[in-house]
N, C-alpha and C. Protein backbone atom coordinates (compact mmCIF):
# COMPACT_ATOMS: atom_id res chain seq x y z
N ILE A 1 23.07 -6.20 9.19
CA ILE A 1 22.86 -7.61 8.33
C ILE A 1 22.60 -7.67 6.84
N LEU A 2 23.35 -8.19 6.26
CA LEU A 2 22.92 -8.48 4.38
C LEU A 2 22.78 -9.73 4.06
N VAL A 3 22.00 -10.45 3.66
CA VAL A 3 22.01 -11.93 3.16
C VAL A 3 21.58 -11.61 1.92
N VAL A 4 22.39 -12.72 0.92
CA VAL A 4 22.35 -13.33 -0.28
C VAL A 4 21.75 -14.55 -0.53
N ASP A 5 20.33 -14.64 -0.93
CA ASP A 5 20.11 -16.22 -1.07
C ASP A 5 20.30 -16.00 -2.54
N GLY A 6 20.97 -16.72 -3.32
CA GLY A 6 21.40 -17.28 -4.25
C GLY A 6 20.79 -18.07 -4.92
N ASP A 7 19.72 -19.18 -3.73
CA ASP A 7 19.11 -20.32 -4.86
C ASP A 7 17.56 -19.72 -5.23
N ASN A 8 17.11 -18.78 -4.17
CA ASN A 8 16.20 -17.80 -4.25
C ASN A 8 16.61 -16.86 -4.97
N GLU A 9 16.81 -16.52 -5.54
CA GLU A 9 17.48 -15.42 -6.04
C GLU A 9 16.76 -13.93 -5.66
N ARG A 10 17.64 -13.52 -3.98
CA ARG A 10 16.68 -12.87 -3.46
C ARG A 10 18.54 -12.30 -2.77
N VAL A 11 18.04 -11.07 -2.15
CA VAL A 11 18.70 -10.25 -1.74
C VAL A 11 18.19 -9.78 -0.46
N GLY A 12 18.86 -10.34 1.25
CA GLY A 12 17.71 -9.42 2.33
C GLY A 12 18.47 -8.03 2.97
N ILE A 13 18.20 -7.12 3.39
CA ILE A 13 19.37 -6.16 4.14
C ILE A 13 18.23 -6.66 5.57
N GLY A 14 19.08 -6.60 6.89
CA GLY A 14 18.31 -6.16 7.98
C GLY A 14 17.36 -7.99 8.12
N THR A 15 17.37 -8.52 7.13
CA THR A 15 16.67 -9.91 7.38
C THR A 15 17.57 -11.03 7.46
N SER A 16 17.28 -12.65 7.28
CA SER A 16 18.15 -13.82 6.95
C SER A 16 16.90 -14.21 6.44
N SER A 17 15.77 -13.61 5.95
CA SER A 17 14.98 -14.42 5.43
C SER A 17 14.36 -13.54 4.54
N PRO A 18 15.00 -13.29 3.39
CA PRO A 18 13.58 -11.77 2.23
C PRO A 18 13.21 -13.54 2.22
N SER A 19 11.98 -12.24 1.72
CA SER A 19 10.13 -12.49 1.04
C SER A 19 10.71 -12.20 -0.42
N SER A 20 11.44 -11.80 -0.67
CA SER A 20 10.83 -10.83 -2.47
C SER A 20 12.29 -10.49 -3.22
N PRO A 21 12.60 -9.91 -3.88
CA PRO A 21 14.26 -9.87 -4.68
C PRO A 21 15.03 -9.19 -3.49
N LEU A 22 14.61 -8.02 -3.19
CA LEU A 22 14.76 -7.16 -2.73
C LEU A 22 14.46 -6.71 -1.33
N HIS A 23 14.53 -7.38 0.32
CA HIS A 23 13.74 -7.11 1.59
C HIS A 23 14.19 -6.36 2.10
N VAL A 24 14.21 -4.95 3.30
CA VAL A 24 14.84 -4.53 3.47
C VAL A 24 14.09 -4.53 4.61
N LYS A 25 14.21 -4.66 6.12
CA LYS A 25 14.48 -4.59 6.96
C LYS A 25 14.31 -3.90 8.03
N TYR A 26 13.97 -3.11 8.74
CA TYR A 26 14.86 -2.33 9.69
C TYR A 26 13.93 -1.70 11.01
N THR A 27 14.39 -1.74 12.06
CA THR A 27 13.31 -1.08 13.48
C THR A 27 13.73 0.88 13.53
N GLY A 28 12.61 0.73 14.61
CA GLY A 28 12.57 2.87 14.33
C GLY A 28 11.51 3.56 13.26
N THR A 29 12.05 4.54 13.25
CA THR A 29 11.08 5.28 12.17
C THR A 29 12.46 6.15 11.53
N GLY A 30 11.52 7.01 10.55
CA GLY A 30 12.81 7.69 9.84
C GLY A 30 13.17 6.56 8.62
N ASP A 31 14.33 7.97 8.20
CA ASP A 31 13.84 6.50 6.43
C ASP A 31 14.33 5.68 6.20
N GLY A 32 13.84 5.21 5.04
CA GLY A 32 14.06 3.01 5.18
C GLY A 32 14.86 4.05 3.50
N LEU A 33 14.73 4.29 2.63
CA LEU A 33 15.86 4.31 1.73
C LEU A 33 15.34 5.61 1.41
N ILE A 34 16.79 5.84 0.61
CA ILE A 34 17.68 6.94 0.36
C ILE A 34 18.10 6.77 -0.63
N LEU A 35 17.54 7.42 -2.11
CA LEU A 35 18.14 7.38 -3.65
C LEU A 35 18.87 8.97 -3.64
N GLU A 36 20.06 8.84 -3.52
CA GLU A 36 20.86 10.60 -3.49
C GLU A 36 20.70 10.45 -4.93
N SER A 37 21.28 11.62 -5.77
CA SER A 37 22.17 12.06 -6.54
C SER A 37 22.81 13.37 -6.36
N SER A 38 24.40 13.82 -6.72
CA SER A 38 24.70 14.54 -6.66
C SER A 38 24.74 15.21 -8.01
N GLU A 39 24.13 14.58 -8.27
CA GLU A 39 24.00 16.14 -10.58
C GLU A 39 23.35 17.47 -10.21
N ALA A 40 24.27 18.71 -10.76
CA ALA A 40 23.90 19.79 -10.63
C ALA A 40 22.91 20.14 -11.51
N GLY A 41 22.74 19.95 -12.42
CA GLY A 41 21.77 20.38 -13.12
C GLY A 41 20.51 20.56 -13.34
N ALA A 42 19.70 21.68 -13.04
CA ALA A 42 18.92 21.38 -12.35
C ALA A 42 17.66 20.71 -13.28
N SER A 43 17.96 20.01 -14.31
CA SER A 43 16.93 19.06 -15.23
C SER A 43 17.10 17.68 -14.37
N ALA A 44 17.39 17.83 -13.66
CA ALA A 44 18.42 15.98 -13.32
C ALA A 44 17.77 15.92 -11.45
N SER A 45 17.29 14.71 -11.48
CA SER A 45 17.10 14.67 -10.27
C SER A 45 17.07 12.59 -10.23
N PRO A 46 16.85 12.22 -9.23
CA PRO A 46 16.90 11.03 -8.76
C PRO A 46 15.80 10.73 -9.16
N ASP A 47 15.62 9.85 -9.41
CA ASP A 47 14.47 8.54 -9.93
C ASP A 47 14.33 7.59 -9.86
N LEU A 48 12.87 7.10 -9.24
CA LEU A 48 12.85 5.55 -8.89
C LEU A 48 11.91 5.13 -10.01
N VAL A 49 12.36 4.35 -11.00
CA VAL A 49 11.34 4.04 -11.60
C VAL A 49 10.43 2.50 -11.59
N LEU A 50 9.26 2.32 -11.64
CA LEU A 50 8.53 0.79 -11.67
C LEU A 50 8.60 0.67 -13.57
N TYR A 51 9.25 -0.30 -13.68
CA TYR A 51 8.98 -0.64 -15.04
C TYR A 51 8.64 -2.27 -15.27
N ARG A 52 7.80 -2.30 -15.74
CA ARG A 52 7.20 -2.94 -16.70
C ARG A 52 7.36 -3.10 -18.23
N ASN A 53 8.63 -4.39 -18.54
CA ASN A 53 9.34 -4.89 -19.53
C ASN A 53 8.31 -6.09 -19.80
N SER A 54 7.37 -5.57 -20.86
CA SER A 54 6.38 -6.80 -21.53
C SER A 54 6.42 -6.46 -22.60
N SER A 55 6.48 -8.26 -23.24
CA SER A 55 7.09 -8.18 -24.77
C SER A 55 5.93 -7.69 -25.41
N SER A 56 4.62 -7.88 -24.90
CA SER A 56 3.00 -7.90 -25.78
C SER A 56 2.31 -6.94 -25.04
N PRO A 57 2.69 -5.34 -24.67
CA PRO A 57 1.75 -4.54 -24.21
C PRO A 57 0.56 -4.22 -24.11
N ALA A 58 -0.83 -4.06 -22.85
CA ALA A 58 -1.87 -3.81 -24.37
C ALA A 58 -2.57 -2.61 -23.34
N ASP A 59 -3.43 -2.41 -24.15
CA ASP A 59 -4.23 -1.15 -23.13
C ASP A 59 -5.02 -1.56 -22.18
N ALA A 60 -4.76 -1.40 -20.89
CA ALA A 60 -5.49 -1.44 -19.12
C ALA A 60 -4.35 -2.12 -18.90
N ASP A 61 -3.15 -2.38 -19.50
CA ASP A 61 -1.82 -3.20 -18.63
C ASP A 61 -1.75 -2.40 -17.73
N GLN A 62 -1.81 -3.72 -15.75
CA GLN A 62 -1.31 -2.42 -14.73
C GLN A 62 0.02 -2.37 -15.36
N ILE A 63 1.03 -1.73 -14.58
CA ILE A 63 2.54 -0.57 -15.07
C ILE A 63 3.23 -0.42 -13.61
N GLY A 64 2.21 -0.65 -12.84
CA GLY A 64 3.29 -0.53 -11.76
C GLY A 64 2.58 -0.14 -10.20
N ASN A 65 2.74 -0.64 -9.46
CA ASN A 65 1.66 -0.21 -7.83
C ASN A 65 2.45 -0.15 -6.74
N ILE A 66 2.31 1.08 -6.16
CA ILE A 66 2.60 1.06 -4.91
C ILE A 66 1.91 0.81 -3.72
N PHE A 67 1.42 -0.06 -2.98
CA PHE A 67 1.02 -0.35 -1.87
C PHE A 67 1.46 -0.21 -0.72
N PHE A 68 0.30 0.21 0.10
CA PHE A 68 0.50 0.13 1.99
C PHE A 68 0.27 0.19 2.23
N ARG A 69 0.57 -0.94 3.27
CA ARG A 69 -0.04 -2.37 3.96
C ARG A 69 0.43 -2.09 5.45
N GLY A 70 -0.20 -2.24 6.15
CA GLY A 70 0.02 -2.68 7.58
C GLY A 70 -0.52 -3.93 8.00
N LYS A 71 -0.75 -3.68 9.51
CA LYS A 71 -1.67 -4.69 10.25
C LYS A 71 -3.02 -3.98 10.87
N ASP A 72 -4.11 -5.47 10.48
CA ASP A 72 -4.88 -4.79 11.57
C ASP A 72 -5.17 -5.52 12.56
N ASP A 73 -6.36 -5.03 13.54
CA ASP A 73 -5.67 -5.08 14.86
C ASP A 73 -6.27 -7.29 15.26
N GLY A 74 -6.24 -7.87 14.10
CA GLY A 74 -6.08 -9.19 14.26
C GLY A 74 -4.94 -10.11 13.92
N GLY A 75 -4.18 -8.82 13.90
CA GLY A 75 -2.80 -9.68 13.44
C GLY A 75 -2.65 -9.55 11.97
N ASN A 76 -3.08 -9.54 10.95
CA ASN A 76 -3.57 -10.36 10.01
C ASN A 76 -2.70 -8.55 8.67
N ASP A 77 -1.98 -9.01 7.96
CA ASP A 77 -1.34 -7.94 6.91
C ASP A 77 -3.09 -7.82 5.91
N ALA A 78 -2.84 -6.00 5.90
CA ALA A 78 -3.53 -5.38 5.07
C ALA A 78 -3.01 -4.41 3.98
N ASN A 79 -3.97 -4.39 3.00
CA ASN A 79 -3.63 -3.15 1.77
C ASN A 79 -4.74 -1.98 2.42
N TYR A 80 -3.84 -0.75 3.06
CA TYR A 80 -5.16 -0.30 3.24
C TYR A 80 -4.78 1.40 2.20
N ALA A 81 -3.95 1.13 0.96
CA ALA A 81 -3.96 2.14 -0.21
C ALA A 81 -3.57 1.70 -0.96
N LEU A 82 -3.48 2.27 -1.80
CA LEU A 82 -2.57 1.67 -3.57
C LEU A 82 -2.96 3.23 -3.97
N ILE A 83 -1.62 2.61 -5.36
CA ILE A 83 -1.62 3.82 -5.80
C ILE A 83 -0.65 3.11 -7.28
N LEU A 84 -2.05 2.84 -7.97
CA LEU A 84 -2.08 2.03 -8.87
C LEU A 84 -1.58 3.19 -10.38
N GLY A 85 -0.53 2.64 -11.62
CA GLY A 85 -0.27 3.21 -12.49
C GLY A 85 -0.53 1.93 -13.65
N ALA A 86 -1.77 2.28 -14.68
CA ALA A 86 -1.90 1.84 -15.81
C ALA A 86 -1.72 2.43 -17.52
N ILE A 87 -1.55 1.36 -18.32
CA ILE A 87 -1.34 1.69 -19.51
C ILE A 87 -2.83 2.45 -20.63
N ASN A 88 -3.25 3.07 -20.51
CA ASN A 88 -4.16 3.38 -21.25
C ASN A 88 -4.50 2.99 -23.14
N ASP A 89 -3.46 3.35 -23.75
CA ASP A 89 -3.43 3.36 -24.86
C ASP A 89 -1.89 2.84 -25.02
N ALA A 90 -1.76 2.10 -25.53
CA ALA A 90 -0.10 1.28 -25.76
C ALA A 90 -0.08 1.68 -27.60
N SER A 91 -0.78 2.50 -28.22
CA SER A 91 -0.21 3.20 -28.83
C SER A 91 1.30 3.47 -29.72
N ASN A 92 1.78 3.41 -30.28
CA ASN A 92 2.95 4.09 -30.51
C ASN A 92 2.82 4.86 -31.48
N GLY A 93 3.48 6.15 -30.22
CA GLY A 93 2.47 7.18 -30.85
C GLY A 93 1.93 8.30 -30.52
N THR A 94 1.10 7.40 -29.23
CA THR A 94 -0.33 8.14 -28.70
C THR A 94 -0.43 7.26 -27.91
N GLU A 95 0.97 7.07 -27.35
CA GLU A 95 0.49 6.78 -25.76
C GLU A 95 -0.26 7.35 -24.56
N ASP A 96 -1.21 6.97 -23.99
CA ASP A 96 -2.51 7.84 -22.50
C ASP A 96 -2.25 6.41 -21.78
N GLY A 97 -1.52 7.16 -20.21
CA GLY A 97 -1.40 6.65 -19.14
C GLY A 97 -2.19 6.99 -18.28
N ASN A 98 -2.45 6.09 -16.90
CA ASN A 98 -3.86 6.28 -15.90
C ASN A 98 -3.00 6.12 -14.85
N LEU A 99 -4.13 6.79 -13.87
CA LEU A 99 -2.62 6.80 -12.47
C LEU A 99 -4.21 6.35 -11.57
N PHE A 100 -4.27 5.73 -10.33
CA PHE A 100 -6.15 5.43 -9.99
C PHE A 100 -5.34 5.70 -8.18
N PHE A 101 -5.67 6.11 -7.82
CA PHE A 101 -5.59 6.59 -6.19
C PHE A 101 -6.57 5.37 -5.47
N ARG A 102 -6.36 4.47 -4.37
CA ARG A 102 -7.07 4.19 -4.16
C ARG A 102 -7.18 3.60 -2.32
N THR A 103 -8.19 3.79 -1.66
CA THR A 103 -8.04 3.40 -0.01
C THR A 103 -9.02 2.14 0.16
N ALA A 104 -9.03 2.09 1.18
CA ALA A 104 -9.90 0.54 1.60
C ALA A 104 -11.34 1.41 2.35
N SER A 105 -11.78 0.91 2.02
CA SER A 105 -14.05 0.91 3.32
C SER A 105 -14.04 -0.96 2.88
N ALA A 106 -14.46 -0.95 4.58
CA ALA A 106 -14.81 -2.24 5.07
C ALA A 106 -14.27 -3.56 4.57
N GLY A 107 -12.51 -2.70 3.86
CA GLY A 107 -11.93 -4.04 3.79
C GLY A 107 -11.40 -4.23 2.46
N SER A 108 -12.45 -3.39 1.91
CA SER A 108 -11.59 -3.40 -0.23
C SER A 108 -11.07 -2.26 -0.44
N LEU A 109 -10.13 -2.36 -1.18
CA LEU A 109 -9.18 -1.22 -2.10
C LEU A 109 -10.56 -0.99 -3.13
N ALA A 110 -10.24 0.25 -3.51
CA ALA A 110 -11.69 1.47 -4.93
C ALA A 110 -10.92 2.83 -5.05
N ASN A 111 -10.88 2.19 -6.65
CA ASN A 111 -10.60 3.79 -6.45
C ASN A 111 -11.54 5.48 -5.70
N ARG A 112 -10.48 6.29 -5.47
CA ARG A 112 -11.26 7.42 -5.01
C ARG A 112 -11.15 8.35 -6.29
N LEU A 113 -9.87 8.81 -6.33
CA LEU A 113 -10.01 9.46 -7.03
C LEU A 113 -8.71 8.78 -8.98
N SER A 114 -9.58 9.34 -9.83
CA SER A 114 -8.82 8.87 -11.00
C SER A 114 -8.47 9.61 -11.91
N ILE A 115 -6.92 9.41 -12.71
CA ILE A 115 -6.26 9.84 -13.36
C ILE A 115 -6.30 9.37 -15.11
N VAL A 116 -7.22 9.25 -15.67
CA VAL A 116 -6.99 8.99 -17.28
C VAL A 116 -6.67 8.95 -18.09
N SER A 117 -5.80 9.55 -18.67
CA SER A 117 -5.38 10.62 -20.02
C SER A 117 -5.65 11.48 -19.24
N ASP A 118 -5.81 12.44 -19.83
CA ASP A 118 -6.40 13.44 -19.67
C ASP A 118 -7.04 14.26 -18.64
N LYS A 119 -8.11 13.53 -18.53
CA LYS A 119 -8.81 13.54 -17.38
C LYS A 119 -8.76 13.38 -15.94
N VAL A 120 -9.39 13.98 -15.19
CA VAL A 120 -9.62 13.68 -13.56
C VAL A 120 -11.20 13.52 -13.50
N GLY A 121 -11.61 11.86 -12.51
CA GLY A 121 -12.13 11.50 -11.84
C GLY A 121 -12.96 11.34 -10.49
N ILE A 122 -13.31 11.14 -10.18
CA ILE A 122 -13.41 11.74 -7.97
C ILE A 122 -15.21 10.80 -8.21
N GLY A 123 -14.78 9.64 -7.71
CA GLY A 123 -16.06 8.35 -7.43
C GLY A 123 -16.29 8.07 -9.11
N THR A 124 -15.39 7.92 -10.08
CA THR A 124 -15.72 7.11 -11.06
C THR A 124 -14.22 6.74 -11.76
N ASP A 125 -14.42 5.84 -12.85
CA ASP A 125 -12.85 4.90 -13.42
C ASP A 125 -13.02 5.81 -14.10
N SER A 126 -13.85 6.09 -14.58
CA SER A 126 -13.69 6.52 -16.60
C SER A 126 -14.26 7.52 -16.50
N PRO A 127 -13.85 8.84 -16.70
CA PRO A 127 -13.84 10.24 -15.83
C PRO A 127 -14.15 10.56 -17.71
N THR A 128 -15.05 11.04 -17.90
CA THR A 128 -15.48 11.93 -19.90
C THR A 128 -15.22 13.19 -19.91
N GLN A 129 -14.76 13.68 -18.44
CA GLN A 129 -14.56 15.28 -18.60
C GLN A 129 -13.59 15.79 -18.18
N GLU A 130 -12.80 16.40 -18.37
CA GLU A 130 -11.36 17.69 -17.43
C GLU A 130 -11.31 16.71 -16.72
N LEU A 131 -12.78 17.33 -15.77
CA LEU A 131 -13.02 17.33 -14.35
C LEU A 131 -14.25 16.31 -14.26
N GLN A 132 -14.75 15.26 -13.45
CA GLN A 132 -15.77 14.96 -13.02
C GLN A 132 -16.00 13.93 -12.47
N VAL A 133 -17.08 14.86 -11.20
CA VAL A 133 -17.51 14.20 -10.01
C VAL A 133 -18.98 13.24 -9.70
N ASN A 134 -18.79 12.26 -9.32
CA ASN A 134 -19.90 11.34 -9.08
C ASN A 134 -20.14 10.87 -7.51
N GLY A 135 -20.77 11.85 -7.05
CA GLY A 135 -21.39 12.11 -5.89
C GLY A 135 -21.91 13.56 -5.05
N ASN A 136 -21.42 13.65 -4.07
CA ASN A 136 -22.46 15.27 -3.49
C ASN A 136 -21.14 16.03 -2.73
N ILE A 137 -20.89 16.99 -3.39
CA ILE A 137 -19.49 18.04 -3.02
C ILE A 137 -20.27 18.47 -2.14
N LYS A 138 -18.98 19.09 -0.95
CA LYS A 138 -18.83 20.30 0.04
C LYS A 138 -18.16 21.10 -0.19
N LEU A 139 -17.74 22.05 -0.40
CA LEU A 139 -16.66 23.02 -0.19
C LEU A 139 -16.74 23.85 0.83
N GLU A 140 -16.08 24.06 1.42
CA GLU A 140 -16.06 24.82 2.53
C GLU A 140 -14.51 26.34 1.77
N THR A 141 -14.76 28.02 2.78
CA THR A 141 -14.12 28.48 2.78
C THR A 141 -14.20 29.01 3.94
N THR A 142 -12.48 29.99 4.34
CA THR A 142 -12.75 31.30 4.83
C THR A 142 -12.80 32.24 4.61
N GLY A 143 -13.17 32.47 2.91
CA GLY A 143 -13.37 33.97 3.40
C GLY A 143 -14.96 33.62 3.35
N SER A 144 -15.84 34.56 2.18
CA SER A 144 -17.02 35.32 2.31
C SER A 144 -18.49 33.78 0.51
N GLU A 145 -17.52 33.60 0.09
CA GLU A 145 -17.70 33.26 -1.71
C GLU A 145 -17.71 32.28 -1.85
N TYR A 146 -18.51 31.07 -2.01
CA TYR A 146 -17.80 30.18 -2.87
C TYR A 146 -18.46 30.55 -4.33
N VAL A 147 -17.85 30.06 -5.21
CA VAL A 147 -18.05 30.23 -6.82
C VAL A 147 -17.10 29.20 -7.68
N PHE A 148 -19.16 28.95 -8.19
CA PHE A 148 -18.84 27.94 -9.08
C PHE A 148 -18.97 28.68 -11.16
N ALA A 149 -18.11 28.98 -11.07
CA ALA A 149 -17.95 29.54 -12.34
C ALA A 149 -16.13 29.70 -13.41
N ALA A 150 -16.60 30.23 -14.43
CA ALA A 150 -15.47 30.63 -15.35
C ALA A 150 -15.07 32.11 -14.77
N ALA A 151 -13.87 32.59 -14.55
CA ALA A 151 -14.10 34.07 -13.49
C ALA A 151 -12.44 33.98 -14.36
N THR A 152 -13.19 35.60 -15.08
CA THR A 152 -12.14 36.96 -15.92
C THR A 152 -10.98 37.28 -15.35
N ALA A 153 -11.54 37.72 -13.33
CA ALA A 153 -10.40 37.99 -12.65
C ALA A 153 -10.60 37.63 -10.89
N SER A 154 -10.35 37.90 -10.22
CA SER A 154 -10.76 37.90 -8.80
C SER A 154 -11.32 38.55 -9.21
N ASN A 155 -12.69 37.20 -8.20
CA ASN A 155 -13.86 37.84 -7.96
C ASN A 155 -14.71 38.00 -9.16
N ASN A 156 -14.80 38.26 -10.32
CA ASN A 156 -15.22 38.40 -10.98
C ASN A 156 -15.30 37.29 -12.10
N VAL A 157 -17.07 36.91 -11.94
CA VAL A 157 -17.23 35.96 -12.70
C VAL A 157 -18.03 35.80 -14.28
N ASP A 158 -16.97 35.56 -14.61
CA ASP A 158 -17.65 35.49 -16.36
C ASP A 158 -19.12 35.10 -16.43
N ALA A 159 -18.99 34.04 -15.94
CA ALA A 159 -20.24 32.75 -16.11
C ALA A 159 -20.19 32.04 -15.08
N GLY A 160 -21.79 31.21 -14.63
CA GLY A 160 -21.81 30.87 -13.61
C GLY A 160 -22.72 31.42 -11.86
N HIS A 161 -22.05 30.76 -11.15
CA HIS A 161 -22.99 30.78 -9.70
C HIS A 161 -22.34 31.24 -9.07
N ARG A 162 -22.78 32.57 -7.99
CA ARG A 162 -21.59 32.36 -6.44
C ARG A 162 -22.58 32.43 -5.72
N TYR A 163 -22.32 31.89 -4.69
CA TYR A 163 -22.85 31.62 -3.45
C TYR A 163 -22.07 32.75 -2.48
N HIS A 164 -22.91 34.11 -1.74
CA HIS A 164 -21.81 34.67 -0.82
C HIS A 164 -22.31 34.52 0.48
N SER A 165 -21.88 34.07 1.09
CA SER A 165 -22.34 33.08 2.62
C SER A 165 -22.59 34.35 3.98
N SER A 166 -21.67 35.70 3.39
CA SER A 166 -22.00 36.54 4.70
C SER A 166 -23.33 37.38 4.30
N GLU A 167 -23.53 37.64 3.29
CA GLU A 167 -24.82 38.61 2.65
C GLU A 167 -25.98 37.50 2.91
N GLU A 168 -25.57 36.04 2.18
CA GLU A 168 -26.29 34.87 2.67
C GLU A 168 -27.35 35.35 1.25
N TYR A 169 -26.95 35.22 -0.22
CA TYR A 169 -27.37 35.66 -1.48
C TYR A 169 -26.84 34.36 -2.34
N VAL A 170 -27.47 34.04 -3.16
CA VAL A 170 -26.99 33.30 -4.02
C VAL A 170 -27.58 33.68 -5.35
N ALA A 171 -26.20 34.23 -6.53
CA ALA A 171 -26.34 34.70 -8.09
C ALA A 171 -25.80 33.90 -8.72
N THR A 172 -26.34 34.37 -10.02
CA THR A 172 -26.27 33.82 -11.16
C THR A 172 -25.87 34.44 -12.36
N PHE A 173 -24.47 34.57 -13.13
CA PHE A 173 -24.11 35.38 -13.88
C PHE A 173 -23.87 35.03 -14.87
N THR A 174 -23.44 36.27 -16.62
CA THR A 174 -23.33 36.04 -17.95
C THR A 174 -22.18 37.14 -18.01
N GLY A 175 -21.77 36.79 -19.34
CA GLY A 175 -21.26 38.27 -19.83
C GLY A 175 -20.98 38.83 -18.92
N ALA A 176 -19.99 38.35 -17.54
CA ALA A 176 -19.57 38.55 -16.65
C ALA A 176 -20.07 40.10 -16.14
N THR A 177 -21.92 39.28 -16.11
CA THR A 177 -23.01 40.74 -15.53
C THR A 177 -23.70 39.59 -14.74
N GLU A 178 -23.91 40.43 -13.96
CA GLU A 178 -24.99 39.16 -12.63
C GLU A 178 -26.26 39.93 -13.28
N ARG A 179 -27.40 38.60 -13.43
CA ARG A 179 -28.76 38.60 -14.13
C ARG A 179 -29.53 38.25 -13.08
N MET A 180 -28.97 37.23 -12.52
CA MET A 180 -30.59 36.83 -11.22
C MET A 180 -29.60 36.97 -9.93
N ARG A 181 -30.42 36.94 -8.97
CA ARG A 181 -30.58 36.75 -7.83
C ARG A 181 -31.21 36.24 -6.15
N ILE A 182 -30.99 34.91 -5.64
CA ILE A 182 -32.09 35.25 -4.86
C ILE A 182 -31.19 35.35 -3.48
N ASP A 183 -31.68 36.56 -2.80
CA ASP A 183 -30.97 36.80 -1.31
C ASP A 183 -32.39 35.95 -0.62
N SER A 184 -31.29 36.76 0.72
CA SER A 184 -31.33 36.06 1.91
C SER A 184 -32.86 36.20 2.78
N SER A 185 -34.01 36.61 2.06
CA SER A 185 -35.55 36.38 2.48
C SER A 185 -36.33 35.28 1.35
N GLY A 186 -35.17 34.92 0.27
CA GLY A 186 -35.49 34.01 -0.73
C GLY A 186 -36.39 34.98 -1.82
N ASN A 187 -36.12 36.12 -1.89
CA ASN A 187 -36.63 36.53 -3.46
C ASN A 187 -35.89 36.98 -4.14
N LEU A 188 -36.86 36.64 -5.27
CA LEU A 188 -36.19 36.07 -6.58
C LEU A 188 -35.78 37.81 -7.28
N LEU A 189 -34.27 38.09 -7.30
CA LEU A 189 -34.29 39.39 -8.59
C LEU A 189 -33.68 38.99 -9.67
N VAL A 190 -34.08 39.53 -10.61
CA VAL A 190 -33.82 39.69 -12.49
C VAL A 190 -33.44 41.20 -12.39
N GLY A 191 -32.51 40.19 -12.81
CA GLY A 191 -31.26 42.21 -13.70
C GLY A 191 -31.47 43.26 -12.41
N LYS A 192 -31.23 43.29 -11.25
CA LYS A 192 -30.66 43.74 -10.63
C LYS A 192 -30.77 42.98 -8.98
N THR A 193 -30.09 43.69 -8.51
CA THR A 193 -29.68 43.26 -7.20
C THR A 193 -29.90 43.50 -5.99
N SER A 194 -31.33 44.28 -5.36
CA SER A 194 -32.05 44.06 -4.23
C SER A 194 -32.88 44.73 -4.49
N SER A 195 -34.38 44.12 -3.69
CA SER A 195 -35.12 44.54 -4.19
C SER A 195 -35.93 45.81 -3.17
N ASN A 196 -35.13 46.63 -2.51
CA ASN A 196 -35.39 48.31 -2.16
C ASN A 196 -35.22 48.70 -3.52
N ASN A 197 -34.57 48.73 -4.36
CA ASN A 197 -34.53 49.61 -5.31
C ASN A 197 -33.70 49.23 -7.00
N GLY A 198 -33.69 49.66 -7.52
CA GLY A 198 -33.84 48.88 -8.59
C GLY A 198 -32.37 48.81 -9.47
N SER A 199 -31.28 48.55 -8.76
CA SER A 199 -30.21 48.69 -9.00
C SER A 199 -29.87 47.03 -9.14
C-alpha cells in the first residue's frame, strides 16, 4: 500500500496513516530499506545522508540522530539506544564534528562512548586526550599477557607495564628494558627478573 497525504505532506508505505514525512511499515524480518548503487568505481558507494540545512549553524548543534526504539513491557514506546551527530566547531575551514553513542540505563539515555573531534572518551562527554576512560577497566585475554605500554614490536614493551598471567608477575619497562618486577611471591625485584639469581 502506498499513501500520499498531501494535506500533511506525508507519504506512507505499508501504512494508511503515516506519522512522519516518510513512514515505512512492514511485518516480518529482513531488510526494511535498501539503498543500491550500480556504480563500478572503487570510491563510490550508496550514501545515507542526514543533512541539517541550517542558515545559522553553531557549535554544539545536533545535526543527525539515529534512534533505536521499541516497546517496553507496559506497551510504551522507549528509546533504548541512540547515535547522535553534532557540530563541535562550525568555523569555516576548521570544522570539527562529534559523535555520541548513547544507551538507556534505568530509563534514561546517556553517553557511553564519545568521539569529540579527534579524541575518544568512555564515560566522559569531553575527553581531553586521544583516549580517555573515566571509570574502571577490565581486560581479558586468551593469551598469557596484559600489556599497558608503547610497544616497538610484538611482546617488546618500550615503556609501560606488563602483567604475565601464567607466571603471575607484574613488570615495569623503560627504554625497551625491564627495570622492575613484582613476582608471584610478592618480591620486589629491581634490575633483575628472578630472586634466585642475578639475571
